Each structure stands twice: as C-alpha cells, then as structure tokens.
Amino acid sequence: MLDVTEDAITTALAARFAGITGAAHVSADPAKLQLHSEDIWARAKCPALLVVAPATTAELSAVIRQAHEDGLAIAPRGAGASYTSAYVPASAKTISLDMSRMNQVLAIDAHAMTVTVQGGCTWAALNAALKPHGLRSPFWGPMSGLVSTIGGGLSQLNAMFGAARYGTSSESVISLAVVLANGDVLRTGAGLPGQPPFYRHYGPDLTGLFCGDGGVFGIKAEITLRLMRTPAHEDYCSFAFKTGRDLLLAMAELSRAGVASEMCAFDPGLSEVRMKRASLAEDFGTLRKVVAKEASLYKGLQNAAKIAMAGRDIMEKNDFSLHLIAEGRSAAAVTADIAEAKRIALTANGREIENSIARLIRVTPFPPLNSILGPAGERWAPVHGIASLSAAPQVFEDVVAVFNEMAEALKQAGVSAGYLYTSLSTNALIIEPVFYWPEERFSVHESLMEKTHLARLPSLAANPEATAVVTETRSRVIDVFARHGCGFFQIGRSYPYRESRDAATISLLEGIKSLLDPAQKFNPGVLGLGGGGEE
Ligand SMILES: Cc1cc2nc3c(=O)[nH]c(=O)nc-3n(C[C@H](O)[C@H](O)[C@H](O)COP(=O)(O)OP(=O)(O)OC[C@H]3O[C@@H](n4cnc5c(N)ncnc54)[C@H](O)[C@@H]3O)c2cc1C
C-alpha cells in the first residue's frame, strides 16, 4: 500500500491546477494561504489548501470543474476588502479562488452604452478606462474601489458613488457570465447566445439571482454594466446637525426629494477619528487634486485653501455632519438641486457649513485603504443595517441604546465607536456603526494598506478580551437591525439572512442551491446555505 501523505496529495492537486493556469498561479505558500484565510474582521479556523488564480473564463471554468472532481470547496476572493467572514475557507479542503488576474476591462461599446469587465476588475480600473469616453456606470463604485472588485461588489452589493440616485451596484448591471459548480458558463440577460449583452430583462431576472448571492450560486466571470454620459456639472453642500435623529430625518427628506447623487454623514465620534488619522491640511496630494479639478487656477487654490483651513474646523465641532453631492447635465439643474437640498436641510434643523468634505469625497473617490486601522494602529470593523426612510430614526435610537448598555464594558476594553450614514436611491438609509479597538493586525491589513502609512502605526498586541467585547456589541447591534427588518449587504457569515426568510423562500433558495451547486462547494455557510462555516 502506498504511503500517501497530506503533502503529496496537495502537491498532486496543485499540479492538476497548474496544468490549467500555469504553475506560477497556484500557490501553497503558507503566508499566502494565511492571507487568503482571514478578512478584515476574522481569521478562518483553518487555512486554505491552495490559492489558484485563473486569468480567463475558460481557465476559471476548468479550475472549478477540477475542484469539483477533486471534492474541494471553493472560496472566491476579489480584493479581500470585506469583513463578514464571506470568503474565508470553511474547511481545510478549500481552494481560495483568487480573482486578481481576471482584472480586465474586456469591451467598451459607446454606441450600445455597455461595458463588459472580468469579475476581478476593480472599480478604479473601470472608471479609468471609461473616463476618456466621457462615460461611467450609474453606480460607479464603493469607497474601497481602488482595490475592491466589481465581482465582489455585486456578490455582496455596494453603496456609495451614484447610490443616492441610482441605488446599489446591482442596479447598474445588465448581464453576467457565471461559472457554475460543474464548470458550465451561464449567461444572463436579453440577447441571443454569442451576441453582446445590451439589456437585462427578458423573462425572469436571472441576473438578480446572482447579485447579493455571496458567491454561493456561482462565480461571476464577466459582468456587463450599462453606461451613461458622465454628468458635466456637479456641486456640493454640507450641513451640521445637533442630533442623529435630526440628521436622519433630514437625510430621509433629501432622499425623497432625489436631489443627491451621493450623501454621507458622520457622527462626532467618527469625525474625531478621521481628524486624528490625518490632518487634511497636511494632505498635499489631495489638495493638489482639488486645484487641478478647477478650470481656473485661482478658484482651485481658493478651494484648496478653504479645505486646508476649514476642514479641521468643521470636523472638530461636536455635531453630526452631512455631505451631499449633486450632479447633472446642466448647471441650472445642479444649482436647483443644491438650493432644494439647502432648503430641506435648514428646515430640518440643519446649519450650513463649509462644503470641503463633500468636495474632497469627489476629488479622491477611491483613496488608499489606510482607514482599515485606526489612528493609533487599532483594529477597525464596521457593521450596518439598511433601514426604510420612516424606520431609520427609531432604528438608530435602538442601536444607540445598545452602545449605552455596553458603555462600561466598551470603555474598560478601550473600544471607541462612531457612525457613518449613507443613502440608497429614494427609499433607504444605511446606518453603519464603526468599532475601533486595541488588537493585533492581520496580514490582510498589511496587504491592503500603503506601506508608508502602515510604517507610522504601532503594531499592537493580541487582545482577545477587547475583541470579545466588540464581538458581543456587534452581534447585539445586528440583532437590533434584524428585529427592525433591516436589509444587509455583505451578508457573508455574519448577518442572519436565512433565519429571517419565510419557509417558501428558504425552500426556493435551497432548491436553487442544490441545482447550481449540488455538492455545496461554493462558500459553504455563506447566506446560511450549504452548511458549516458559521462564525
Ligand atoms: C476602506 C473600506 C471602504 C469601504 N467602502 C465601502 C463603500 O463605500 N461601499 C460599500 O458597499 N462597501 C464598502 N466597503 C466594503 C467592501 O470593500 C465592499 O463590500 C467590496 O465590494 C468588497 O469587494 P472585494 O472585491 O474586496 O470582495 P471580497 O471581500 O474579496 O469578497 C466579497 C464576497 O464576494 C465573493 N466574491 C468575490 N468575487 C466574486 C466573484 N467574482 N464571483 C462570485 N463571488 C465573488 C466572496 O466570496 C465574498 O463572499 C469598504 C471596505 C473598506 C475596507
């Protein structure tokens, strides 16, 4: 009988994948396995067996077919810029499917107004490719878009750029090419097989089935988004509010009015952290971009000076600050939207403040991911709920109540927190508490942050006690959101999706899962499907 060791099996498996992708794109390097087995929030109990990186849809399909034959689970990973245990292995017999080589913009069709990208293409690369054509997708990226991928963004859905007007990432998608567990490629949307996709709807919405699926139904190999001409005009306004309730009432009315393309707000806690992290006045790179954006050098310098001087001033106030961007085809339309935004915010007890932050958000939409550690090297983790416009103020108050109940434990553990608020189209608000706590960083932090920024931060020691307090508070906050019937993006293995669905929905989801992935190998445990892997 042959003595077949674990190592020999892994080597044999690696060789089979190397036959598809080339040996350089299959890795059993322990550091790489570790990196792919942790996210910004948590580490997997066991590392992945191999990291495999295909470059084309054909290679991806062959890799998945091979993994299927070998009985391996598959954990797709875009940039790894998430924090809900969504792509980490659930068992040792898992390959991490590294989408970073599938990063191409495949076709821009300015006549048909479509763009097709590979699933691992970043939002920043998409926007850079579209810019010379004066085009963009309606939803055009999350703030992590420098590295985060369009495939990852559709699998767990995104908020931010364009979202206040056009909704989440999935609402800009026309068609997907999805690789199923048996290696078949399924193409969604209207049009005949082999023809370029141009429109989403023809019969049941199969594109929607894979949006927000956390990668449990298949792997997004190619994605077609619709395009629009980039609005020629934009303007900004910012407001301060005394309470979170006033802020949310104002955001709700601003959403109903549909005046913003983006809206985001910070509570005093988050503003304080942002100020500690970096003085805007010192950020010459950003200020240079502010100057460059204006046609007139004088106006550019004036705006940059305002940011340098007033940015600190705004953020030191003990207020909730709201930053709104309006865009449009004509200056008059944008002026009218800004005027209406001011009227609404002032009526809702807001006070107008310098619009520097709103302006900065548009100047550097995709900043380096240096905010994933706090200003003193602390760990960072957001948690969120999507609330209706009417429910948001009460949801917020109930979340605050959890923080009040946990206040002493949080203080003892050295945990601080803040809130981020954003909006989705004319009908939803996102409330996003953010934790900072003293705890050691992971290799995923080191891989995502700028080396120069990282070098300025202390390396903290392991602190399981503080993490336990954060974990408990996070879970109680999720319970509050869930009790109010909030929706969640980034469900992963952190939010109670399956538990909150009715029997008919669960039965449909399980039926689809067993049809598309009968051996339950894609991201087991994500969305509560496929068993195993829960936190
Ligand atoms: C600093 C920072 C800022 C952020 N800002 C925002 C923001 O403004 N708005 C927002 O919505 N989110 C934001 N996020 C959260 C996060 O970056 C996004 O959810 C992002 O979409 C994750 O993309 P990713 O490529 O890193 O996906 P990953 O984290 O790698 O994966 C996410 C999920 O998608 C699956 N997946 C990945 N690629 C594929 C594929 N091709 N096919 C099938 N499944 C796949 C994974 O298995 C996993 O379940 C932010 C995060 C950070 C760290």
CSV table of C-alpha atoms in Angstrom, one decimal, residues 273 277 370-380 436-442 445 449 453-454 456-461:
chain,number,residue,atom,x,y,z
A,273,VAL,CA,-11.2,59.6,14.5
A,277,ARG,CA,-5.9,60.0,11.4
A,370,ASN,CA,-5.4,53.3,5.2
A,371,SER,CA,-8.6,53.7,7.3
A,372,ILE,CA,-8.7,50.0,8.0
A,373,LEU,CA,-6.6,50.6,11.0
A,374,GLY,CA,-7.3,53.4,13.5
A,375,PRO,CA,-5.0,56.4,14.1
A,376,ALA,CA,-3.2,54.5,16.9
A,377,GLY,CA,-3.0,51.2,15.0
A,378,GLU,CA,-6.3,50.0,16.4
A,379,ARG,CA,-8.4,47.4,14.5
A,380,TRP,CA,-11.4,48.7,12.6
A,436,TYR,CA,-12.0,50.8,16.8
A,437,TRP,CA,-10.2,48.7,19.4
A,438,PRO,CA,-6.7,47.7,20.5
A,439,GLU,CA,-6.0,44.4,18.9
A,440,GLU,CA,-3.2,42.9,16.7
A,441,ARG,CA,-3.4,43.5,13.0
A,442,PHE,CA,-3.6,40.7,10.4
A,445,HIS,CA,-4.2,44.8,6.8
A,449,MET,CA,-2.7,49.5,3.3
A,453,HIS,CA,1.1,54.8,6.3
A,454,LEU,CA,1.5,51.4,7.9
A,456,ARG,CA,3.8,55.2,11.0
A,457,LEU,CA,1.4,53.0,13.1
A,458,PRO,CA,2.4,50.9,16.1
A,459,SER,CA,1.9,47.2,16.0
A,460,LEU,CA,-0.5,46.2,18.8
A,461,ALA,CA,-0.5,43.0,20.8
